[in-house]
Short mmCIF file of C-alpha atoms in Angstrom, two decimals:
data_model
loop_
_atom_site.label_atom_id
_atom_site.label_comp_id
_atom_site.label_asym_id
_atom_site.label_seq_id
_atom_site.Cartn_x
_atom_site.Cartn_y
_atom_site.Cartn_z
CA UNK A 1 54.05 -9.08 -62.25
CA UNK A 2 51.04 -8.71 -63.66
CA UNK A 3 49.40 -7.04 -61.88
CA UNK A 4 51.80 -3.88 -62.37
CA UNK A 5 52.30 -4.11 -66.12
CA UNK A 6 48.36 -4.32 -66.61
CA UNK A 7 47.77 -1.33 -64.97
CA UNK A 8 50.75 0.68 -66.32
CA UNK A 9 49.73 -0.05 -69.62
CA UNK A 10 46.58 1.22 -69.18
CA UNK A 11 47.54 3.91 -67.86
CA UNK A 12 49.94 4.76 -70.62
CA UNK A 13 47.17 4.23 -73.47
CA UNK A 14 44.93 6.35 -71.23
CA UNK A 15 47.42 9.46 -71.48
CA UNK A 16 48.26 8.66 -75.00
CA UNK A 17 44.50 9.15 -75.80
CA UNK A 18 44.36 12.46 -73.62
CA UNK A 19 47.49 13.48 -75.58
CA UNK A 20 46.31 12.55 -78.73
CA UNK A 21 42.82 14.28 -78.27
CA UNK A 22 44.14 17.44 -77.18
CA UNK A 23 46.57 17.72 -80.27
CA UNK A 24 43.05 17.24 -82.64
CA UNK A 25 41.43 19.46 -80.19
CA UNK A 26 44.28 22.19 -81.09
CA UNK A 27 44.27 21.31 -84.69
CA UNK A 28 40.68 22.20 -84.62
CA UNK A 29 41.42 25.64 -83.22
CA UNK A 30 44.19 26.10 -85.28
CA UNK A 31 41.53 26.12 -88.34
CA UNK A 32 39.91 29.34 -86.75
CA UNK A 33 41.49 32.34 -87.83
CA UNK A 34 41.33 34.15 -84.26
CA UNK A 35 43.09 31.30 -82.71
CA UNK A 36 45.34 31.30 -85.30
CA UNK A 37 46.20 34.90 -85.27
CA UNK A 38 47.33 34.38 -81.81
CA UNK A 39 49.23 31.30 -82.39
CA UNK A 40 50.97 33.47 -85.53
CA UNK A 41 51.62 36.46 -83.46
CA UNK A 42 51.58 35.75 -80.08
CA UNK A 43 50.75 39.99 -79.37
CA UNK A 44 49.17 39.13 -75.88
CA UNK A 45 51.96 38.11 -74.79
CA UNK A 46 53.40 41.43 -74.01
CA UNK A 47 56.54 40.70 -71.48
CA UNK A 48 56.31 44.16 -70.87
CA UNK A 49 53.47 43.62 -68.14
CA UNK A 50 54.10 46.33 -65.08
CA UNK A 51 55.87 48.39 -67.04
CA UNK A 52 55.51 51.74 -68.23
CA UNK A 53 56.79 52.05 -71.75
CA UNK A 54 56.39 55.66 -71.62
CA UNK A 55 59.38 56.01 -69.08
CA UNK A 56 61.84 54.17 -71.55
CA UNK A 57 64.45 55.11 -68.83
CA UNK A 58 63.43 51.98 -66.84
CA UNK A 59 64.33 49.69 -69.91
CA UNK A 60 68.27 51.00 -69.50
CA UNK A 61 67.71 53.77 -71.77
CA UNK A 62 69.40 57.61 -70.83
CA UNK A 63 66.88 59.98 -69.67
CA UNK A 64 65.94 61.84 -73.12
CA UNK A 65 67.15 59.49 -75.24
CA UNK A 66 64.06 57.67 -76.31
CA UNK A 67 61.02 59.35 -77.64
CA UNK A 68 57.42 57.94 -77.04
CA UNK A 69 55.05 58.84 -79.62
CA UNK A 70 52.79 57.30 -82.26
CA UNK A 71 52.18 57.37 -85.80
CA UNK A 72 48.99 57.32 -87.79
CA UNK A 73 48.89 54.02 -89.59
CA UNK A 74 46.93 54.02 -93.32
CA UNK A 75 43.72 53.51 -91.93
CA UNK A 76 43.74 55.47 -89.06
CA UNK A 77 45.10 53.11 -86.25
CA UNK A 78 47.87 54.71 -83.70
CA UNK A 79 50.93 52.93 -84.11
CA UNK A 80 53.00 53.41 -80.52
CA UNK A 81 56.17 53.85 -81.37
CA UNK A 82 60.03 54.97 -79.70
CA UNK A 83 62.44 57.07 -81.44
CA UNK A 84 66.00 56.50 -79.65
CA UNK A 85 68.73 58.69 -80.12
CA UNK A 86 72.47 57.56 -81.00
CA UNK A 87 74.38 57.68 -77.88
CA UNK A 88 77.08 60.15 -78.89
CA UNK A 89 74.71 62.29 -80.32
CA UNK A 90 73.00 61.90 -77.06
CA UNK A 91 76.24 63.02 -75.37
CA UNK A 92 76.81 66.36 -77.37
CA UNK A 93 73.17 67.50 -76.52
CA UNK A 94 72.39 65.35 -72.72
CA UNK A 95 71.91 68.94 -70.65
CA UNK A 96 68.89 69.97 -73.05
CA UNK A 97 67.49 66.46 -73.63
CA UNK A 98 67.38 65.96 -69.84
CA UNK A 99 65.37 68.83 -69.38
CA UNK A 100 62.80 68.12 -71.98
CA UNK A 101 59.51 66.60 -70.43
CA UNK A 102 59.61 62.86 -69.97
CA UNK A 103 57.00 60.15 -71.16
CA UNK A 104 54.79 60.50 -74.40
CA UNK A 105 54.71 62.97 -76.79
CA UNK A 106 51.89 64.37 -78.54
CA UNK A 107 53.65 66.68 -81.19
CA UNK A 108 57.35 64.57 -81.93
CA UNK A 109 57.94 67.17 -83.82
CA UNK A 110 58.63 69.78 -81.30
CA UNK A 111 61.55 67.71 -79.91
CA UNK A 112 64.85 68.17 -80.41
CA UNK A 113 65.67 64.47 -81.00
CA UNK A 114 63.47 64.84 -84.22
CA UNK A 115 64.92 67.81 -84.95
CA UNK A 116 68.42 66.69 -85.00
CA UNK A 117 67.22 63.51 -87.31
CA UNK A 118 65.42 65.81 -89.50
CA UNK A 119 68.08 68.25 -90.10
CA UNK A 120 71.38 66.16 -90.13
CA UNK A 121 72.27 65.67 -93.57
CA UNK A 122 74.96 62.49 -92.24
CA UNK A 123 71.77 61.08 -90.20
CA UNK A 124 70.97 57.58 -90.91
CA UNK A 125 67.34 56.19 -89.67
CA UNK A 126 66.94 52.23 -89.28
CA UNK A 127 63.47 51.35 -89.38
CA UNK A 128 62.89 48.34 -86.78
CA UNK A 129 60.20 45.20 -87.52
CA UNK A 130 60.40 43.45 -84.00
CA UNK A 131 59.39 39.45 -84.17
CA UNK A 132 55.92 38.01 -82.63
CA UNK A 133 55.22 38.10 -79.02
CA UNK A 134 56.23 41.96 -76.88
CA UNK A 135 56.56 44.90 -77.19
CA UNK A 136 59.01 47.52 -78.38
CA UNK A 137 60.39 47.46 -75.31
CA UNK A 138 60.88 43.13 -74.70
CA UNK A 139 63.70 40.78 -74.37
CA UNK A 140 66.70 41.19 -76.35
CA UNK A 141 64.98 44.20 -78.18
CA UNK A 142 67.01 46.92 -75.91
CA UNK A 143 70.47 45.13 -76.96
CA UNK A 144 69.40 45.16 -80.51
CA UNK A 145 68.44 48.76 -81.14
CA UNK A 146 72.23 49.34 -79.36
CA UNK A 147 74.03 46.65 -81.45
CA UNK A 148 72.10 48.51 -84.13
CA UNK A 149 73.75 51.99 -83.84
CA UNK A 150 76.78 51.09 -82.56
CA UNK A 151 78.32 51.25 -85.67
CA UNK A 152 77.86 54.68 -86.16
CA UNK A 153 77.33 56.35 -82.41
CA UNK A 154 76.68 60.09 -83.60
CA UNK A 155 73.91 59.71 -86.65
CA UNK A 156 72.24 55.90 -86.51
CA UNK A 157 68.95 56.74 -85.18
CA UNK A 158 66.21 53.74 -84.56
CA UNK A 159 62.80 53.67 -85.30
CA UNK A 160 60.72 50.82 -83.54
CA UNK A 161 57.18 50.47 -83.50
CA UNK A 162 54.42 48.16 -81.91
CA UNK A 163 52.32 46.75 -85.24
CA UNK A 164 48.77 47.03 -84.60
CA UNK A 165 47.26 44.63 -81.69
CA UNK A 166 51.05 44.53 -79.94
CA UNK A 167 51.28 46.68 -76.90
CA UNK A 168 49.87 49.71 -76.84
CA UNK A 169 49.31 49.70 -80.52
CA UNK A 170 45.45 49.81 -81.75
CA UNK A 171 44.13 46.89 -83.85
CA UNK A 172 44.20 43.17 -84.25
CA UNK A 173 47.12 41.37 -86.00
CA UNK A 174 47.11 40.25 -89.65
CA UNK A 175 49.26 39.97 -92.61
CA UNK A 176 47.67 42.61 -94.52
CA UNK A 177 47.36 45.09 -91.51
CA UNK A 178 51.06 44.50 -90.17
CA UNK A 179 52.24 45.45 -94.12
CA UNK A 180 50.11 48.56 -94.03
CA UNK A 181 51.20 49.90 -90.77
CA UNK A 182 54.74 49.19 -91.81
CA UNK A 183 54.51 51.13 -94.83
CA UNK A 184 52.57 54.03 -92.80
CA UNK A 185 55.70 54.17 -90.65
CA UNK A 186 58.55 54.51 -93.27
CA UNK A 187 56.55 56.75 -95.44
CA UNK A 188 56.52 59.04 -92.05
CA UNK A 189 60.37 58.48 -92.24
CA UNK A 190 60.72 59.67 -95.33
CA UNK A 191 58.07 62.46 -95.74
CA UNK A 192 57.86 63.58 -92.04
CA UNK A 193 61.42 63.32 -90.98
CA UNK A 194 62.42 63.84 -94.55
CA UNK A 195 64.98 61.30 -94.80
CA UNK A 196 65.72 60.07 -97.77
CA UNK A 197 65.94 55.88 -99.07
CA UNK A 198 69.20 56.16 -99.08
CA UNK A 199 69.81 56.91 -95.68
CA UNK A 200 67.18 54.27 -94.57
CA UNK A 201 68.03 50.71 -93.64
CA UNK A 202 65.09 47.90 -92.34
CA UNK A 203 65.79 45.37 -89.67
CA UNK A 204 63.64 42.79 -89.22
CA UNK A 205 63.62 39.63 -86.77
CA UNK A 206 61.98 36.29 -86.85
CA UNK A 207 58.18 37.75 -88.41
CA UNK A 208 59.39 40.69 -88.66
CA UNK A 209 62.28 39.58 -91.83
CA UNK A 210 58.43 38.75 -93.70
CA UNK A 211 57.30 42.23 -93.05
CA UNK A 212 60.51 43.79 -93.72
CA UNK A 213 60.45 42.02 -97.14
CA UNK A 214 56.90 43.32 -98.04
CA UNK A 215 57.77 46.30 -97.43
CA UNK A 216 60.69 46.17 -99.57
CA UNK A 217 58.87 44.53 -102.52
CA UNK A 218 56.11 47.67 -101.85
CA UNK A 219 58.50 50.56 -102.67
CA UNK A 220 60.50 48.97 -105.06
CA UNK A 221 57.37 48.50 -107.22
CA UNK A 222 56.00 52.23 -106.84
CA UNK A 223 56.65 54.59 -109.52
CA UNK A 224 59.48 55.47 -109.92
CA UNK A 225 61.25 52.45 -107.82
CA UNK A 226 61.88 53.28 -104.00
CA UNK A 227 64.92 51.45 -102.94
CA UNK A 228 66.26 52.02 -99.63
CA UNK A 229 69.67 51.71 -98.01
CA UNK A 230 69.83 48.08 -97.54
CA UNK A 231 68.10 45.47 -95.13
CA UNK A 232 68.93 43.26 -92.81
CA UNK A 233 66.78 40.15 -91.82
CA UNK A 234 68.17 38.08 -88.78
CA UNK A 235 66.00 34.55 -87.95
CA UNK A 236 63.99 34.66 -91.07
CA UNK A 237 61.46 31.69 -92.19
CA UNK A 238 60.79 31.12 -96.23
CA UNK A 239 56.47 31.04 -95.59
CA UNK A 240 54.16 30.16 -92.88
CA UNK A 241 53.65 26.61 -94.27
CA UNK A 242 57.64 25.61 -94.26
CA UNK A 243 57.85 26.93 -90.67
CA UNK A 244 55.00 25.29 -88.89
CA UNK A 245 56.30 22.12 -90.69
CA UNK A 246 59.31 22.58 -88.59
CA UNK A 247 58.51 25.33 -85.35
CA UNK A 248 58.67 24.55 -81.55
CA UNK A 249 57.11 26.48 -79.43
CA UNK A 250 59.75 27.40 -76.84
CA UNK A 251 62.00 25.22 -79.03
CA UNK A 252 60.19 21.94 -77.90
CA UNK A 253 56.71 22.16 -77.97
CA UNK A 254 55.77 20.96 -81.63
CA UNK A 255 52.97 22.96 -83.31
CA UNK A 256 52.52 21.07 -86.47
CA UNK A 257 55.97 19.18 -87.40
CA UNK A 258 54.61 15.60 -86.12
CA UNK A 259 51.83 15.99 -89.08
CA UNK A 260 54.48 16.63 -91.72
CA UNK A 261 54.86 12.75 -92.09
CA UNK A 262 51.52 12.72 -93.95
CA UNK A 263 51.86 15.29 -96.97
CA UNK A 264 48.33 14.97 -97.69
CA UNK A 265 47.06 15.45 -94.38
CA UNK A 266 49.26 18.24 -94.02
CA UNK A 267 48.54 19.78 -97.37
CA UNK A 268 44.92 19.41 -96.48
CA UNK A 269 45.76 21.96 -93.07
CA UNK A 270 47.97 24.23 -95.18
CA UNK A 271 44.66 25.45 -96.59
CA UNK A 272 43.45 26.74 -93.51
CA UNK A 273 46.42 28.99 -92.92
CA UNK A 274 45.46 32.45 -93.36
CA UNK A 275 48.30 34.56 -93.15
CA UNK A 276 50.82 32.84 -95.70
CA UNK A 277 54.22 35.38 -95.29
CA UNK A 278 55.56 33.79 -98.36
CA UNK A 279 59.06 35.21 -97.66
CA UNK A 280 60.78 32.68 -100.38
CA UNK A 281 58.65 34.35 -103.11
CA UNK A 282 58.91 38.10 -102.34
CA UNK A 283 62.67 38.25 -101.86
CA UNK A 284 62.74 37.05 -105.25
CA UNK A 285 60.08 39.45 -106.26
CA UNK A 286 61.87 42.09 -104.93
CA UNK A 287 65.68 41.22 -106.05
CA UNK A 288 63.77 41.12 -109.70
CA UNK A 289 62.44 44.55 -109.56
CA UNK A 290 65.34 45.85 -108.03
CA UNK A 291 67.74 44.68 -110.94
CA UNK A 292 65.22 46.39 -113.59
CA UNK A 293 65.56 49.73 -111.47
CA UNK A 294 68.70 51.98 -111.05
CA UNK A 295 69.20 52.29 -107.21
CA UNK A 296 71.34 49.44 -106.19
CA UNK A 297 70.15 46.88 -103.43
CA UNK A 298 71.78 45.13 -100.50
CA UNK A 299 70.26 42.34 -97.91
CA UNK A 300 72.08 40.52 -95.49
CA UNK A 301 70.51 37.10 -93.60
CA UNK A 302 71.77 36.19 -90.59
CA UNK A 303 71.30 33.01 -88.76
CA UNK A 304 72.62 30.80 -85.85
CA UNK A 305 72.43 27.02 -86.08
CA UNK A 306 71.27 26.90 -82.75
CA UNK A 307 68.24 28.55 -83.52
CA UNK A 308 65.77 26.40 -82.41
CA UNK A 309 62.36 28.45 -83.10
CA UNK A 310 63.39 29.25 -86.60
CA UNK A 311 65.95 26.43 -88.14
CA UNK A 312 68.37 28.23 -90.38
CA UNK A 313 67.63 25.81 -93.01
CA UNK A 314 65.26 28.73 -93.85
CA UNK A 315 67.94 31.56 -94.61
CA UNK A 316 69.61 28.61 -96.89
CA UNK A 317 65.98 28.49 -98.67
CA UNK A 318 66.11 32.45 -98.80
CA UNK A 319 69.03 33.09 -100.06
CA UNK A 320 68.56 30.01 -102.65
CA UNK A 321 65.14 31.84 -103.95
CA UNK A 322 67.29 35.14 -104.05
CA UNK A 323 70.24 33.74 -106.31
CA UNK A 324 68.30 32.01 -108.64
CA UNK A 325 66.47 35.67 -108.75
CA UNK A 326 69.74 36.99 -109.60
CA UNK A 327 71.67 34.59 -111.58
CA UNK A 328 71.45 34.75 -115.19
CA UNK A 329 70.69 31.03 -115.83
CA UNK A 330 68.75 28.66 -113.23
CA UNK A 331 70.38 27.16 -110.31
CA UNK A 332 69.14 24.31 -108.30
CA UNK A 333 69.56 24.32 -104.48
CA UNK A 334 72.18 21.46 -104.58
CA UNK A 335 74.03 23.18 -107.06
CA UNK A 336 74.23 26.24 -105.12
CA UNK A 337 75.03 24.08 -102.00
CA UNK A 338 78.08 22.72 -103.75
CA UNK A 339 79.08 26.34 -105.09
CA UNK A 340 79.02 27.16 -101.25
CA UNK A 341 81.75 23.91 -100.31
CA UNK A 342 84.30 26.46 -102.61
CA UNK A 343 82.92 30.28 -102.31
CA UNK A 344 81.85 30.49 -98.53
CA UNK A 345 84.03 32.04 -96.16
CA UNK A 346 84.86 29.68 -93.42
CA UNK A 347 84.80 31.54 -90.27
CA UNK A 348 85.46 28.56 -88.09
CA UNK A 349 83.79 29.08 -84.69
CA UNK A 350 82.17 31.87 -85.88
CA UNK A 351 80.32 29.92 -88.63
CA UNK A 352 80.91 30.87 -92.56
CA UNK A 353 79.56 33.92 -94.96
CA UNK A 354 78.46 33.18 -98.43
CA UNK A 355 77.78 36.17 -101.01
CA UNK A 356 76.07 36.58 -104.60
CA UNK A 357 76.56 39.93 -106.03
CA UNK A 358 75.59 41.45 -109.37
CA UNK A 359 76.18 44.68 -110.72
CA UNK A 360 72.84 46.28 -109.44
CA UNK A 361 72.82 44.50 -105.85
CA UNK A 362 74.44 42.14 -103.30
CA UNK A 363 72.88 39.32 -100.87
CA UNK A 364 74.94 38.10 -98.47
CA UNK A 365 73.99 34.78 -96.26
CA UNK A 366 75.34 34.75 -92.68
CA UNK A 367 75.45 31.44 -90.68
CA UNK A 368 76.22 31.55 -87.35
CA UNK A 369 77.17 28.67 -84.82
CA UNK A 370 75.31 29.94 -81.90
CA UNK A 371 73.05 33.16 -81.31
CA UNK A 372 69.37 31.33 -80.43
CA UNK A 373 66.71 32.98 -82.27
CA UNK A 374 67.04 36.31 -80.04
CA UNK A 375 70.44 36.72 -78.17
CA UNK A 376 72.00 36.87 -81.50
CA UNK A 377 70.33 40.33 -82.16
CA UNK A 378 72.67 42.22 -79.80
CA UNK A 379 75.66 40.45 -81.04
CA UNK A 380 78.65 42.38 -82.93
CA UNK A 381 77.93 40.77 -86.53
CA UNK A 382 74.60 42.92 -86.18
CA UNK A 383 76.30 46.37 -85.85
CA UNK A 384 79.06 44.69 -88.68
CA UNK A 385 76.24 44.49 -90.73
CA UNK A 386 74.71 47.72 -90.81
CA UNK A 387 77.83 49.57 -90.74
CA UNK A 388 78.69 47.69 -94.10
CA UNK A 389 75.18 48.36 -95.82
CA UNK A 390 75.24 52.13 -95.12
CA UNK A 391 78.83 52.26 -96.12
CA UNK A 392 78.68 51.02 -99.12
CA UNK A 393 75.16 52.52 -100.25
CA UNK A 394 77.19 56.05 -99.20
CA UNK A 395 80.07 55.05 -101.43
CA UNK A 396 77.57 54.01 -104.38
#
């Protein structure tokens, strides 16, 4: 008997001490802010390989109905970018869209498709923030910028872009740079296409609900206040620190959730973090300038429990840091749990709906029962949700 167990055991302290001295040989790398940016953003990691993102008609799309074309980011970086054309709006012009040259576009602003954003008075433009890892043109994107104007088939147009470092975008990845070429892209929404915030909603997934939220807090505290239609942030994550405490890569690889049993140690590895996406703290920011302006504000956060990137403990943390930034007295996050157990809607298989309105704005917290981190993107309560921003920022 002995002569098995021996060996098996030291076999099994030999792998635990492989195991164990990779994880400190990762930790080490994670302290490097290249390795890290990688880790963060995953941008070579493009799904897209083989495929020619200038011929949008090979990701599903109609012949014409996607633009290729890029935009000059702040400092001078080309932001690739698509510009895809509701489908019924598609429809009423297909003969002279089909006939336009295919692939990319040096002047967008010789197409039609511009044209026709540019000069509708009832267009509406959603400005896309795609999560880590891809391109415009990966996963569950395509479903997404559907679910997005389904709503509204004849004027929701969507605007996606590649932040610098993903795709075909110039650059490398960081907090500061993804912000700026953000902002670069809706100020050429509003001062190229010429449409105004009120006809302007922001989507954001996973990293891109941080981004959409700095760009948010941005305009709102320019002079006067920009404030756009609304925003919708699906899979968001209250900071960098809170999600690495918690993330799986893949949903079961842990990154840095087994070190979260030693607060000190992980405190201690919080400092290396370089790009902190403190989400919690600028959707307050943001809800606070908003009430002292006089456009009125709407954001919607969708989750689905079975999200197993992003828990959706983290949209509970959001929308906690946005009440108290809205109430007129303080509110603990227990207390506001409890408030839920008699406000919520209970949507039963569907999951529930919880929302805190003042007279200046509304936030509304969606939880789903299932939806993953990226499936849920092209699901119905998407489209729900933007037709019920843009119809009530028309009707305000």
């Amino acid at each position: 008997m002995t002569t098995i167990v021996f060996p098996l055991l030291k076999y099994m302290t030999a792998s635990a001490a492989v195991a164990v001295g990779l994880y400190a040989v990762l930790l080490g790398l994670l302290t490097r802010p290249s390795f890290q940016a990688h880790v963060v953003y995953l941008h070579k990691i493009q799904m897209t390989w083989f495929r020619d993102l200038n011929a949008p008609e090979s990701f599903g799309f109609l012949r014409g109905q996607v633009t290729p074309f890029s935009i000059r980011s702040s400092d001078g970086g080309a932001l690739y970018a698509w510009h895809i054309l509701p489908v019924e709006l598609y429809r009423q012009h297909e003969s002279t869209l089909t006939h336009e040259a295919s692939g990319f576009v040096q002047r967008v602003e010789s197409r039609l498709a511009f044209k026709m954003l540019r000069d509708n008075p009832e267009a509406r433009l959603i400005v896309h923030m795609h999560g880590a890892a891809g391109t415009v043109g990966s996963g569950y994107r395509v479903p997404n910028y559907r679910a997005l104007s389904a709503g509204d088939p004849q004027n929701i147009h969507v605007l996606t872009f590649d932040y610098r470092g993903f795709g075909r975008s110039q650059g490398t990845p960081s907090e500061r740079g993804l912000v700026m070429d953000a902002i670069s892209v809706v100020e050429w929404a509003m001062n190229t296409a010429g449409i105004p915030p009120s006809r302007i909603m922001i989507f954001g997934q996973s990293i891109g609900t941080a981004v959409t939220l700095a760009v948010s807090e941005h305009f709102v505290l320019q002079s006067p206040p920009i404030v756009f239609a609304g925003a919708v942030l699906v899979a968001p994550f209250a900071d960098v620190a809170s999600l690495v405490a918690t993330y799986r890569v893949a949903g079961s690889i842990p990154l840095l959730s087994p070190l979260a049993r030693f607060p000190e140690l992980f405190r201690y590895l919080s400092t290396y973090i370089r790009d902190s996406w403190s989400s919690k703290d600028r959707i307050a920011r943001y809800i606070r300038a908003s009430e002292d302006s006089e456009e009125r504000y709407r954001v919607t956060l969708i989750h689905a429990e079975d999200d197993w990137d992003i828990p959706y403990h983290h949209t509970q943390t959001l929308f906690w840091h946005a009440v108290k930034a809205m109430a007129d007295h303080d509110i603990s996050y227990e207390e506001l749990e409890l408030k839920k157990n008699t406000s919520k809607t209970d949507l039963g298989a569907a999951g529930s709906v919880m929302a805190w309105q003042t007279n200046k704005g509304i936030v509304r917290e969606e939880i789903l029962k299932t939806g993953l981190h990226d499936v849920i993107m092209g699901n119905p309560v998407v489209t729900l949700a933007v037709m019920r921003i843009f119809d009530q920022s028309s009707g305000s």
